[in-house]
Amino acid sequence: MPITLPLHAVNRPAPEAIPNREKLTKKALSADHPTWCPGCGDFAVLATFYKVLEKKNLPHEQIVTIAGIGCSSRFPYFVNTYGTHFIHGRAIPYATGISLARPDLRVFVFGGDGDGYSIGGNHLDHGARKNVRLCYIIMDNFVYGLTKKQTSPTSPIGFKSKTDPAGSIDHPINPIKKLIANGATFIARTHAAFPAHMSQMFERAMDHDGFAVVEVLSECVEFYEGAFDAANSRKGGQFNLIEEKKWDGTPEDEKRHDVTDEIAAYKLAHLPFPGVFGVFYESDRPTKNALEYKWIETTREKLGAASDLDLLKATFNRMK
């Protein structure tokens, strides 16, 4: 029998709390005790994720958490949902399959700068350009912590590590510019020391229908302590927020950021470290989920309400 997906599952609106459903609590969401080092910024990311899920009150059985390899990628162990701790750098293609096959599920991907920007960098590019419907939270600590201090793709020039004892000579990547260039339709940046701001970014990413990425500066206190002090107003730094346009016609609004302006997003992303925090870019380009569903349904109609097996046979016949 053909599988018919509800239209709302394809062109999905922002998640809404479901009335009369038992409230989703942190207790229900908590699984194994986190094994991160004391003081790791990832604890704040986990706590914020719990809090936002509680607020959204999504159906517990529809939440999926996927991760690759690394300290932050241990996330699925600590969240009581369906999920997988997958192979290194391959979380995006795995999550893509789940998102396309089951559009009714809420797919969350977690990783770090190593898994997301290095071995998984290519997959990140293609997930972004295809605009797969998922939410990717990248905990960037500028160092490989799980392997005891090696240079990562975002380590600054001069960073001394076990792989660069004299200091890194390689130019670090700029994740925000990379994501804009490759077509991600929601790109935000926050800091693990500011959970209120992090909650706002997570909520907006969850509300977005498309490839949503939130980069979180999450300090590794064991191998790169103080890496983000320059972005921490409590430690003498500056946590500068992006002021978004309110479209209120005031002179002040002319100076505010239009999140749909790709060039303006590039300019913000080009600011020197620590830069700014908030939503850099957001657009409503059609998702791969919706486009692929439309293509399948059109093909099914042409073949006279064909079954999935009929569609598969027709595809193979065209390839002969």
PDB file of C-alpha atoms in Angstrom:
ATOM      1  CA  MET A   1       0.000   0.000   0.000  1.00  0.00           C
ATOM      2  CA  PRO A   2       1.281   3.504  -0.724  1.00  0.00           C
ATOM      3  CA  ILE A   3       2.459   5.404   2.282  1.00  0.00           C
ATOM      4  CA  THR A   4       0.517   8.654   2.560  1.00  0.00           C
ATOM      5  CA  LEU A   5       2.081  11.286   4.731  1.00  0.00           C
ATOM      6  CA  PRO A   6      -0.056  14.004   6.260  1.00  0.00           C
ATOM      7  CA  LEU A   7       0.492  17.328   4.536  1.00  0.00           C
ATOM      8  CA  HIS A   8       1.468  19.005   7.786  1.00  0.00           C
ATOM      9  CA  ALA A   9       4.312  16.512   8.104  1.00  0.00           C
ATOM     10  CA  VAL A  10       5.805  17.753   4.845  1.00  0.00           C
ATOM     11  CA  ASN A  11       5.177  21.481   5.008  1.00  0.00           C
ATOM     12  CA  ARG A  12       5.569  21.521   8.728  1.00  0.00           C
ATOM     13  CA  PRO A  13       4.693  24.649  10.709  1.00  0.00           C
ATOM     14  CA  ALA A  14       6.506  25.683  13.867  1.00  0.00           C
ATOM     15  CA  PRO A  15       6.081  23.119  16.672  1.00  0.00           C
ATOM     16  CA  GLU A  16       3.285  23.821  19.054  1.00  0.00           C
ATOM     17  CA  ALA A  17       2.506  22.520  22.506  1.00  0.00           C
ATOM     18  CA  ILE A  18      -0.037  19.716  22.359  1.00  0.00           C
ATOM     19  CA  PRO A  19      -3.002  20.243  24.709  1.00  0.00           C
ATOM     20  CA  ASN A  20      -3.961  17.533  27.193  1.00  0.00           C
ATOM     21  CA  ARG A  21      -0.659  15.767  26.704  1.00  0.00           C
ATOM     22  CA  GLU A  22       1.370  14.877  29.803  1.00  0.00           C
ATOM     23  CA  LYS A  23       4.015  17.539  30.187  1.00  0.00           C
ATOM     24  CA  LEU A  24       7.457  16.590  28.980  1.00  0.00           C
ATOM     25  CA  THR A  25       9.815  17.024  31.926  1.00  0.00           C
ATOM     26  CA  LYS A  26      13.549  17.062  32.467  1.00  0.00           C
ATOM     27  CA  LYS A  27      13.134  13.892  34.516  1.00  0.00           C
ATOM     28  CA  ALA A  28      11.573  12.143  31.529  1.00  0.00           C
ATOM     29  CA  LEU A  29      14.271  13.464  29.212  1.00  0.00           C
ATOM     30  CA  SER A  30      17.271  12.649  31.416  1.00  0.00           C
ATOM     31  CA  ALA A  31      19.128   9.442  30.725  1.00  0.00           C
ATOM     32  CA  ASP A  32      22.634   8.483  31.791  1.00  0.00           C
ATOM     33  CA  HIS A  33      24.624  10.888  33.974  1.00  0.00           C
ATOM     34  CA  PRO A  34      26.858  13.088  31.790  1.00  0.00           C
ATOM     35  CA  THR A  35      30.515  12.094  31.856  1.00  0.00           C
ATOM     36  CA  TRP A  36      31.952  15.421  30.744  1.00  0.00           C
ATOM     37  CA  CYS A  37      34.728  17.025  32.788  1.00  0.00           C
ATOM     38  CA  PRO A  38      33.573  19.274  35.648  1.00  0.00           C
ATOM     39  CA  GLY A  39      33.152  22.797  34.315  1.00  0.00           C
ATOM     40  CA  CYS A  40      32.664  21.749  30.673  1.00  0.00           C
ATOM     41  CA  GLY A  41      30.420  24.125  28.756  1.00  0.00           C
ATOM     42  CA  ASP A  42      28.501  21.181  27.318  1.00  0.00           C
ATOM     43  CA  PHE A  43      26.637  20.788  30.629  1.00  0.00           C
ATOM     44  CA  ALA A  44      24.959  24.141  30.001  1.00  0.00           C
ATOM     45  CA  VAL A  45      24.055  23.101  26.456  1.00  0.00           C
ATOM     46  CA  LEU A  46      22.426  19.904  27.736  1.00  0.00           C
ATOM     47  CA  ALA A  47      20.514  21.746  30.475  1.00  0.00           C
ATOM     48  CA  THR A  48      19.283  24.314  27.954  1.00  0.00           C
ATOM     49  CA  PHE A  49      18.200  21.619  25.528  1.00  0.00           C
ATOM     50  CA  TYR A  50      16.148  19.971  28.286  1.00  0.00           C
ATOM     51  CA  LYS A  51      14.595  23.319  29.188  1.00  0.00           C
ATOM     52  CA  VAL A  52      13.597  24.180  25.624  1.00  0.00           C
ATOM     53  CA  LEU A  53      12.138  20.729  24.998  1.00  0.00           C
ATOM     54  CA  GLU A  54      10.123  21.071  28.187  1.00  0.00           C
ATOM     55  CA  LYS A  55       8.797  24.427  27.016  1.00  0.00           C
ATOM     56  CA  LYS A  56       7.981  23.187  23.519  1.00  0.00           C
ATOM     57  CA  ASN A  57       6.342  20.080  24.953  1.00  0.00           C
ATOM     58  CA  LEU A  58       7.047  18.142  21.787  1.00  0.00           C
ATOM     59  CA  PRO A  59       5.754  14.571  21.649  1.00  0.00           C
ATOM     60  CA  HIS A  60       8.431  12.597  23.474  1.00  0.00           C
ATOM     61  CA  GLU A  61       8.161   9.696  21.068  1.00  0.00           C
ATOM     62  CA  GLN A  62       8.895  11.973  18.091  1.00  0.00           C
ATOM     63  CA  ILE A  63      12.245  13.324  19.329  1.00  0.00           C
ATOM     64  CA  VAL A  64      15.439  11.875  17.829  1.00  0.00           C
ATOM     65  CA  THR A  65      19.003  12.801  18.831  1.00  0.00           C
ATOM     66  CA  ILE A  66      21.922  11.910  16.562  1.00  0.00           C
ATOM     67  CA  ALA A  67      25.652  12.528  17.020  1.00  0.00           C
ATOM     68  CA  GLY A  68      29.019  11.544  15.607  1.00  0.00           C
ATOM     69  CA  ILE A  69      32.176  11.211  17.698  1.00  0.00           C
ATOM     70  CA  GLY A  70      33.715  13.548  20.245  1.00  0.00           C
ATOM     71  CA  CYS A  71      33.066  14.855  23.752  1.00  0.00           C
ATOM     72  CA  SER A  72      29.955  16.784  22.737  1.00  0.00           C
ATOM     73  CA  SER A  73      28.813  13.959  20.500  1.00  0.00           C
ATOM     74  CA  ARG A  74      28.104  11.848  23.573  1.00  0.00           C
ATOM     75  CA  PHE A  75      24.868  13.834  23.802  1.00  0.00           C
ATOM     76  CA  PRO A  76      22.500  10.983  22.798  1.00  0.00           C
ATOM     77  CA  TYR A  77      23.689   8.977  25.822  1.00  0.00           C
ATOM     78  CA  PHE A  78      22.370  11.667  28.125  1.00  0.00           C
ATOM     79  CA  VAL A  79      18.985  12.325  26.528  1.00  0.00           C
ATOM     80  CA  ASN A  80      16.157   9.844  26.893  1.00  0.00           C
ATOM     81  CA  THR A  81      14.920   9.825  23.303  1.00  0.00           C
ATOM     82  CA  TYR A  82      15.381   7.704  20.251  1.00  0.00           C
ATOM     83  CA  GLY A  83      18.913   8.316  19.089  1.00  0.00           C
ATOM     84  CA  THR A  84      22.242   7.095  17.861  1.00  0.00           C
ATOM     85  CA  HIS A  85      25.882   7.755  18.647  1.00  0.00           C
ATOM     86  CA  PHE A  86      27.051   7.282  15.080  1.00  0.00           C
ATOM     87  CA  ILE A  87      30.427   7.010  13.337  1.00  0.00           C
ATOM     88  CA  HIS A  88      32.821   9.942  13.158  1.00  0.00           C
ATOM     89  CA  GLY A  89      31.632  12.818  10.986  1.00  0.00           C
ATOM     90  CA  ARG A  90      28.687  10.936   9.518  1.00  0.00           C
ATOM     91  CA  ALA A  91      25.890  12.215  11.726  1.00  0.00           C
ATOM     92  CA  ILE A  92      24.433  14.478   9.016  1.00  0.00           C
ATOM     93  CA  PRO A  93      23.869  11.824   6.306  1.00  0.00           C
ATOM     94  CA  TYR A  94      22.454   9.461   8.915  1.00  0.00           C
ATOM     95  CA  ALA A  95      20.117  12.153  10.237  1.00  0.00           C
ATOM     96  CA  THR A  96      19.190  13.095   6.664  1.00  0.00           C
ATOM     97  CA  GLY A  97      17.884   9.582   6.045  1.00  0.00           C
ATOM     98  CA  ILE A  98      15.776   9.711   9.180  1.00  0.00           C
ATOM     99  CA  SER A  99      14.415  13.159   8.372  1.00  0.00           C
ATOM    100  CA  LEU A 100      13.451  12.195   4.814  1.00  0.00           C
ATOM    101  CA  ALA A 101      11.941   8.847   5.719  1.00  0.00           C
ATOM    102  CA  ARG A 102      10.072  10.051   8.799  1.00  0.00           C
ATOM    103  CA  PRO A 103       9.068  13.709   8.407  1.00  0.00           C
ATOM    104  CA  ASP A 104       6.883  13.414  11.488  1.00  0.00           C
ATOM    105  CA  LEU A 105      10.001  13.141  13.694  1.00  0.00           C
ATOM    106  CA  ARG A 106      11.980  16.011  15.198  1.00  0.00           C
ATOM    107  CA  VAL A 107      15.615  15.345  14.329  1.00  0.00           C
ATOM    108  CA  PHE A 108      18.373  16.946  16.413  1.00  0.00           C
ATOM    109  CA  VAL A 109      22.050  16.518  15.600  1.00  0.00           C
ATOM    110  CA  PHE A 110      24.855  17.266  18.068  1.00  0.00           C
ATOM    111  CA  GLY A 111      28.578  17.542  17.528  1.00  0.00           C
ATOM    112  CA  GLY A 112      31.715  19.549  17.989  1.00  0.00           C
ATOM    113  CA  ASP A 113      34.199  21.429  15.848  1.00  0.00           C
ATOM    114  CA  GLY A 114      36.098  18.243  15.037  1.00  0.00           C
ATOM    115  CA  ASP A 115      33.131  16.098  14.050  1.00  0.00           C
ATOM    116  CA  GLY A 116      31.236  18.922  12.356  1.00  0.00           C
ATOM    117  CA  TYR A 117      33.921  21.031  10.682  1.00  0.00           C
ATOM    118  CA  SER A 118      36.709  18.525  10.013  1.00  0.00           C
ATOM    119  CA  ILE A 119      35.865  14.901   9.214  1.00  0.00           C
ATOM    120  CA  GLY A 120      32.192  15.778   8.853  1.00  0.00           C
ATOM    121  CA  GLY A 121      32.768  19.089   7.079  1.00  0.00           C
ATOM    122  CA  ASN A 122      31.822  17.768   3.678  1.00  0.00           C
ATOM    123  CA  HIS A 123      28.559  16.351   4.991  1.00  0.00           C
ATOM    124  CA  LEU A 124      27.785  19.637   6.695  1.00  0.00           C
ATOM    125  CA  ASP A 125      28.179  21.419   3.351  1.00  0.00           C
ATOM    126  CA  HIS A 126      25.773  19.101   1.568  1.00  0.00           C
ATOM    127  CA  GLY A 127      23.216  19.006   4.357  1.00  0.00           C
ATOM    128  CA  ALA A 128      23.159  22.798   4.165  1.00  0.00           C
ATOM    129  CA  ARG A 129      22.826  23.054   0.386  1.00  0.00           C
ATOM    130  CA  LYS A 130      20.043  20.445   0.327  1.00  0.00           C
ATOM    131  CA  ASN A 131      18.250  22.249   3.146  1.00  0.00           C
ATOM    132  CA  VAL A 132      17.420  19.017   4.942  1.00  0.00           C
ATOM    133  CA  ARG A 133      14.957  19.549   7.755  1.00  0.00           C
ATOM    134  CA  LEU A 134      16.927  19.092  10.972  1.00  0.00           C
ATOM    135  CA  CYS A 135      18.427  21.098  13.819  1.00  0.00           C
ATOM    136  CA  TYR A 136      22.207  20.850  14.276  1.00  0.00           C
ATOM    137  CA  ILE A 137      23.800  22.147  17.482  1.00  0.00           C
ATOM    138  CA  ILE A 138      27.578  22.429  17.174  1.00  0.00           C
ATOM    139  CA  MET A 139      29.545  22.818  20.408  1.00  0.00           C
ATOM    140  CA  ASP A 140      32.735  24.545  19.322  1.00  0.00           C
ATOM    141  CA  ASN A 141      35.581  24.568  21.870  1.00  0.00           C
ATOM    142  CA  PHE A 142      38.469  25.318  19.453  1.00  0.00           C
ATOM    143  CA  VAL A 143      40.285  22.097  20.464  1.00  0.00           C
ATOM    144  CA  TYR A 144      40.101  18.312  20.232  1.00  0.00           C
ATOM    145  CA  GLY A 145      39.431  17.557  23.884  1.00  0.00           C
ATOM    146  CA  LEU A 146      38.557  13.861  23.657  1.00  0.00           C
ATOM    147  CA  THR A 147      42.036  13.123  22.292  1.00  0.00           C
ATOM    148  CA  LYS A 148      43.690  15.307  24.954  1.00  0.00           C
ATOM    149  CA  LYS A 149      44.454  18.594  23.224  1.00  0.00           C
ATOM    150  CA  GLN A 150      45.012  18.482  19.504  1.00  0.00           C
ATOM    151  CA  THR A 151      44.525  21.347  17.053  1.00  0.00           C
ATOM    152  CA  SER A 152      40.990  21.557  15.660  1.00  0.00           C
ATOM    153  CA  PRO A 153      39.697  23.342  12.514  1.00  0.00           C
ATOM    154  CA  THR A 154      38.739  26.367  14.621  1.00  0.00           C
ATOM    155  CA  SER A 155      41.887  26.584  16.777  1.00  0.00           C
ATOM    156  CA  PRO A 156      43.441  30.034  16.338  1.00  0.00           C
ATOM    157  CA  ILE A 157      46.854  30.570  14.786  1.00  0.00           C
ATOM    158  CA  GLY A 158      49.523  30.152  17.438  1.00  0.00           C
ATOM    159  CA  PHE A 159      47.491  27.709  19.563  1.00  0.00           C
ATOM    160  CA  LYS A 160      49.900  25.221  21.122  1.00  0.00           C
ATOM    161  CA  SER A 161      48.700  21.653  21.248  1.00  0.00           C
ATOM    162  CA  LYS A 162      50.095  18.125  21.143  1.00  0.00           C
ATOM    163  CA  THR A 163      49.879  18.217  17.354  1.00  0.00           C
ATOM    164  CA  ASP A 164      51.269  21.752  17.116  1.00  0.00           C
ATOM    165  CA  PRO A 165      53.665  22.146  20.048  1.00  0.00           C
ATOM    166  CA  ALA A 166      55.206  25.247  18.471  1.00  0.00           C
ATOM    167  CA  GLY A 167      51.783  26.756  17.779  1.00  0.00           C
ATOM    168  CA  SER A 168      49.280  26.237  14.984  1.00  0.00           C
ATOM    169  CA  ILE A 169      50.211  27.812  11.649  1.00  0.00           C
ATOM    170  CA  ASP A 170      46.957  26.943   9.848  1.00  0.00           C
ATOM    171  CA  HIS A 171      44.259  29.525   9.271  1.00  0.00           C
ATOM    172  CA  PRO A 172      41.100  28.519  11.181  1.00  0.00           C
ATOM    173  CA  ILE A 173      37.832  28.109   9.331  1.00  0.00           C
ATOM    174  CA  ASN A 174      34.941  30.518   9.831  1.00  0.00           C
ATOM    175  CA  PRO A 175      31.880  28.285  10.429  1.00  0.00           C
ATOM    176  CA  ILE A 176      29.320  31.039   9.911  1.00  0.00           C
ATOM    177  CA  LYS A 177      30.739  32.077   6.525  1.00  0.00           C
ATOM    178  CA  LYS A 178      30.962  28.431   5.528  1.00  0.00           C
ATOM    179  CA  LEU A 179      27.315  27.803   6.407  1.00  0.00           C
ATOM    180  CA  ILE A 180      26.074  30.918   4.615  1.00  0.00           C
ATOM    181  CA  ALA A 181      28.017  29.998   1.480  1.00  0.00           C
ATOM    182  CA  ASN A 182      26.633  26.479   1.433  1.00  0.00           C
ATOM    183  CA  GLY A 183      22.985  27.419   1.807  1.00  0.00           C
ATOM    184  CA  ALA A 184      21.987  26.725   5.412  1.00  0.00           C
ATOM    185  CA  THR A 185      18.658  28.473   5.947  1.00  0.00           C
ATOM    186  CA  PHE A 186      19.036  29.242   9.652  1.00  0.00           C
ATOM    187  CA  ILE A 187      22.390  30.180  11.163  1.00  0.00           C
ATOM    188  CA  ALA A 188      22.866  31.407  14.722  1.00  0.00           C
ATOM    189  CA  ARG A 189      25.679  31.683  17.236  1.00  0.00           C
ATOM    190  CA  THR A 190      25.604  31.761  21.019  1.00  0.00           C
ATOM    191  CA  HIS A 191      27.765  31.158  24.102  1.00  0.00           C
ATOM    192  CA  ALA A 192      27.348  28.413  26.711  1.00  0.00           C
ATOM    193  CA  ALA A 193      27.908  30.938  29.503  1.00  0.00           C
ATOM    194  CA  PHE A 194      24.677  32.740  28.544  1.00  0.00           C
ATOM    195  CA  PRO A 195      21.877  30.151  28.824  1.00  0.00           C
ATOM    196  CA  ALA A 196      19.037  32.650  28.341  1.00  0.00           C
ATOM    197  CA  HIS A 197      20.424  33.654  24.954  1.00  0.00           C
ATOM    198  CA  MET A 198      21.191  30.031  24.130  1.00  0.00           C
ATOM    199  CA  SER A 199      17.545  29.116  24.863  1.00  0.00           C
ATOM    200  CA  GLN A 200      16.325  31.780  22.441  1.00  0.00           C
ATOM    201  CA  MET A 201      18.602  30.501  19.690  1.00  0.00           C
ATOM    202  CA  PHE A 202      17.572  26.861  20.271  1.00  0.00           C
ATOM    203  CA  GLU A 203      13.891  27.789  20.189  1.00  0.00           C
ATOM    204  CA  ARG A 204      14.210  29.691  16.944  1.00  0.00           C
ATOM    205  CA  ALA A 205      16.226  26.868  15.383  1.00  0.00           C
ATOM    206  CA  MET A 206      13.540  24.377  16.415  1.00  0.00           C
ATOM    207  CA  ASP A 207      10.860  26.604  14.912  1.00  0.00           C
ATOM    208  CA  HIS A 208      12.690  26.811  11.600  1.00  0.00           C
ATOM    209  CA  ASP A 209      11.551  24.569   8.766  1.00  0.00           C
ATOM    210  CA  GLY A 210      14.872  23.634   7.165  1.00  0.00           C
ATOM    211  CA  PHE A 211      18.576  23.139   7.884  1.00  0.00           C
ATOM    212  CA  ALA A 212      19.042  25.035  11.146  1.00  0.00           C
ATOM    213  CA  VAL A 213      22.464  25.361  12.782  1.00  0.00           C
ATOM    214  CA  VAL A 214      23.338  26.896  16.134  1.00  0.00           C
ATOM    215  CA  GLU A 215      27.014  27.220  16.927  1.00  0.00           C
ATOM    216  CA  VAL A 216      27.662  27.317  20.678  1.00  0.00           C
ATOM    217  CA  LEU A 217      31.017  28.464  22.027  1.00  0.00           C
ATOM    218  CA  SER A 218      31.454  25.804  24.717  1.00  0.00           C
ATOM    219  CA  GLU A 219      34.655  26.069  26.705  1.00  0.00           C
ATOM    220  CA  CYS A 220      36.909  23.057  27.308  1.00  0.00           C
ATOM    221  CA  VAL A 221      38.252  23.850  30.770  1.00  0.00           C
ATOM    222  CA  GLU A 222      40.790  21.017  30.672  1.00  0.00           C
ATOM    223  CA  PHE A 223      42.588  21.749  27.415  1.00  0.00           C
ATOM    224  CA  TYR A 224      41.674  25.303  26.401  1.00  0.00           C
ATOM    225  CA  GLU A 225      40.632  27.175  29.500  1.00  0.00           C
ATOM    226  CA  GLY A 226      39.671  30.790  28.923  1.00  0.00           C
ATOM    227  CA  ALA A 227      39.292  30.367  25.150  1.00  0.00           C
ATOM    228  CA  PHE A 228      36.091  32.415  25.114  1.00  0.00           C
ATOM    229  CA  ASP A 229      36.710  34.931  27.890  1.00  0.00           C
ATOM    230  CA  ALA A 230      36.888  37.668  25.244  1.00  0.00           C
ATOM    231  CA  ALA A 231      33.215  36.934  24.520  1.00  0.00           C
ATOM    232  CA  ASN A 232      32.206  36.747  28.176  1.00  0.00           C
ATOM    233  CA  SER A 233      31.117  40.000  29.781  1.00  0.00           C
ATOM    234  CA  ARG A 234      31.490  38.382  33.227  1.00  0.00           C
ATOM    235  CA  LYS A 235      35.189  37.868  32.552  1.00  0.00           C
ATOM    236  CA  GLY A 236      35.995  41.257  31.100  1.00  0.00           C
ATOM    237  CA  GLY A 237      35.010  40.429  27.528  1.00  0.00           C
ATOM    238  CA  GLN A 238      32.125  41.587  25.380  1.00  0.00           C
ATOM    239  CA  PHE A 239      29.039  39.554  24.551  1.00  0.00           C
ATOM    240  CA  ASN A 240      27.796  41.674  21.680  1.00  0.00           C
ATOM    241  CA  LEU A 241      24.330  40.779  20.439  1.00  0.00           C
ATOM    242  CA  ILE A 242      23.050  41.149  16.900  1.00  0.00           C
ATOM    243  CA  GLU A 243      20.265  43.719  16.783  1.00  0.00           C
ATOM    244  CA  GLU A 244      17.662  42.516  14.315  1.00  0.00           C
ATOM    245  CA  LYS A 245      15.439  44.750  12.274  1.00  0.00           C
ATOM    246  CA  LYS A 246      12.008  45.398  13.716  1.00  0.00           C
ATOM    247  CA  TRP A 247      10.691  46.934  10.477  1.00  0.00           C
ATOM    248  CA  ASP A 248       9.170  49.755  12.494  1.00  0.00           C
ATOM    249  CA  GLY A 249      10.222  52.541  10.134  1.00  0.00           C
ATOM    250  CA  THR A 250      12.416  54.300  12.714  1.00  0.00           C
ATOM    251  CA  PRO A 251      15.865  55.739  11.880  1.00  0.00           C
ATOM    252  CA  GLU A 252      17.378  53.338  14.413  1.00  0.00           C
ATOM    253  CA  ASP A 253      16.017  50.408  12.469  1.00  0.00           C
ATOM    254  CA  GLU A 254      18.146  51.325   9.445  1.00  0.00           C
ATOM    255  CA  LYS A 255      21.209  50.216  11.390  1.00  0.00           C
ATOM    256  CA  ARG A 256      19.727  46.935  12.554  1.00  0.00           C
ATOM    257  CA  HIS A 257      20.459  43.583  10.914  1.00  0.00           C
ATOM    258  CA  ASP A 258      18.137  42.100   8.288  1.00  0.00           C
ATOM    259  CA  VAL A 259      18.446  38.343   8.856  1.00  0.00           C
ATOM    260  CA  THR A 260      17.314  37.646   5.285  1.00  0.00           C
ATOM    261  CA  ASP A 261      20.216  39.676   3.853  1.00  0.00           C
ATOM    262  CA  GLU A 262      22.938  37.206   2.906  1.00  0.00           C
ATOM    263  CA  ILE A 263      25.575  39.870   2.231  1.00  0.00           C
ATOM    264  CA  ALA A 264      24.889  41.539   5.579  1.00  0.00           C
ATOM    265  CA  ALA A 265      25.252  38.149   7.261  1.00  0.00           C
ATOM    266  CA  TYR A 266      28.659  37.719   5.609  1.00  0.00           C
ATOM    267  CA  LYS A 267      29.759  41.079   6.959  1.00  0.00           C
ATOM    268  CA  LEU A 268      28.775  40.097  10.483  1.00  0.00           C
ATOM    269  CA  ALA A 269      30.483  36.735  10.117  1.00  0.00           C
ATOM    270  CA  HIS A 270      33.652  38.519   8.971  1.00  0.00           C
ATOM    271  CA  LEU A 271      34.049  40.458  12.220  1.00  0.00           C
ATOM    272  CA  PRO A 272      37.199  39.500  14.161  1.00  0.00           C
ATOM    273  CA  PHE A 273      36.898  37.206  17.176  1.00  0.00           C
ATOM    274  CA  PRO A 274      34.860  37.219  19.345  1.00  0.00           C
ATOM    275  CA  GLY A 275      32.445  38.788  16.868  1.00  0.00           C
ATOM    276  CA  VAL A 276      28.729  38.982  17.551  1.00  0.00           C
ATOM    277  CA  PHE A 277      25.998  36.614  18.743  1.00  0.00           C
ATOM    278  CA  GLY A 278      22.470  35.943  17.573  1.00  0.00           C
ATOM    279  CA  VAL A 279      20.816  35.060  14.273  1.00  0.00           C
ATOM    280  CA  PHE A 280      23.052  35.799  11.289  1.00  0.00           C
ATOM    281  CA  TYR A 281      20.827  34.489   8.531  1.00  0.00           C
ATOM    282  CA  GLU A 282      17.360  33.023   8.015  1.00  0.00           C
ATOM    283  CA  SER A 283      15.433  32.200   4.841  1.00  0.00           C
ATOM    284  CA  ASP A 284      12.455  30.062   3.874  1.00  0.00           C
ATOM    285  CA  ARG A 285      13.874  28.159   0.894  1.00  0.00           C
ATOM    286  CA  PRO A 286      11.947  24.884   0.271  1.00  0.00           C
ATOM    287  CA  THR A 287      13.316  21.888   2.149  1.00  0.00           C
ATOM    288  CA  LYS A 288      14.582  18.744   0.477  1.00  0.00           C
ATOM    289  CA  ASN A 289      11.890  16.940   2.457  1.00  0.00           C
ATOM    290  CA  ALA A 290       9.079  18.876   0.783  1.00  0.00           C
ATOM    291  CA  LEU A 291      10.640  18.756  -2.696  1.00  0.00           C
ATOM    292  CA  GLU A 292      11.297  15.040  -2.507  1.00  0.00           C
ATOM    293  CA  TYR A 293       7.802  14.329  -1.203  1.00  0.00           C
ATOM    294  CA  LYS A 294       6.298  16.321  -4.082  1.00  0.00           C
ATOM    295  CA  TRP A 295       8.429  14.424  -6.593  1.00  0.00           C
ATOM    296  CA  ILE A 296       7.371  11.059  -5.144  1.00  0.00           C
ATOM    297  CA  GLU A 297       3.697  11.983  -5.148  1.00  0.00           C
ATOM    298  CA  THR A 298       3.877  13.279  -8.746  1.00  0.00           C
ATOM    299  CA  THR A 299       5.513  10.051  -9.848  1.00  0.00           C
ATOM    300  CA  ARG A 300       2.944   8.012  -7.943  1.00  0.00           C
ATOM    301  CA  GLU A 301       0.087   9.832  -9.690  1.00  0.00           C
ATOM    302  CA  LYS A 302       1.640   9.212 -13.096  1.00  0.00           C
ATOM    303  CA  LEU A 303       1.773   5.501 -12.328  1.00  0.00           C
ATOM    304  CA  GLY A 304      -1.799   5.330 -11.079  1.00  0.00           C
ATOM    305  CA  ALA A 305      -1.553   5.300  -7.287  1.00  0.00           C
ATOM    306  CA  ALA A 306       1.451   3.011  -7.439  1.00  0.00           C
ATOM    307  CA  SER A 307       2.752   1.194  -4.401  1.00  0.00           C
ATOM    308  CA  ASP A 308       6.249   1.801  -3.060  1.00  0.00           C
ATOM    309  CA  LEU A 309       7.355  -1.436  -4.746  1.00  0.00           C
ATOM    310  CA  ASP A 310       5.929  -0.260  -8.071  1.00  0.00           C
ATOM    311  CA  LEU A 311       7.831   3.004  -7.753  1.00  0.00           C
ATOM    312  CA  LEU A 312      11.038   1.133  -6.996  1.00  0.00           C
ATOM    313  CA  LYS A 313      10.560  -1.141 -10.006  1.00  0.00           C
ATOM    314  CA  ALA A 314       9.832   1.838 -12.248  1.00  0.00           C
ATOM    315  CA  THR A 315      12.982   3.548 -11.069  1.00  0.00           C
ATOM    316  CA  PHE A 316      15.121   0.496 -11.785  1.00  0.00           C
ATOM    317  CA  ASN A 317      13.501   0.049 -15.195  1.00  0.00           C
ATOM    318  CA  ARG A 318      14.461   3.605 -16.152  1.00  0.00           C
ATOM    319  CA  MET A 319      18.061   2.826 -15.236  1.00  0.00           C
ATOM    320  CA  LYS A 320      18.298  -0.172 -17.581  1.00  0.00           C
TER     321      LYS A 320
END
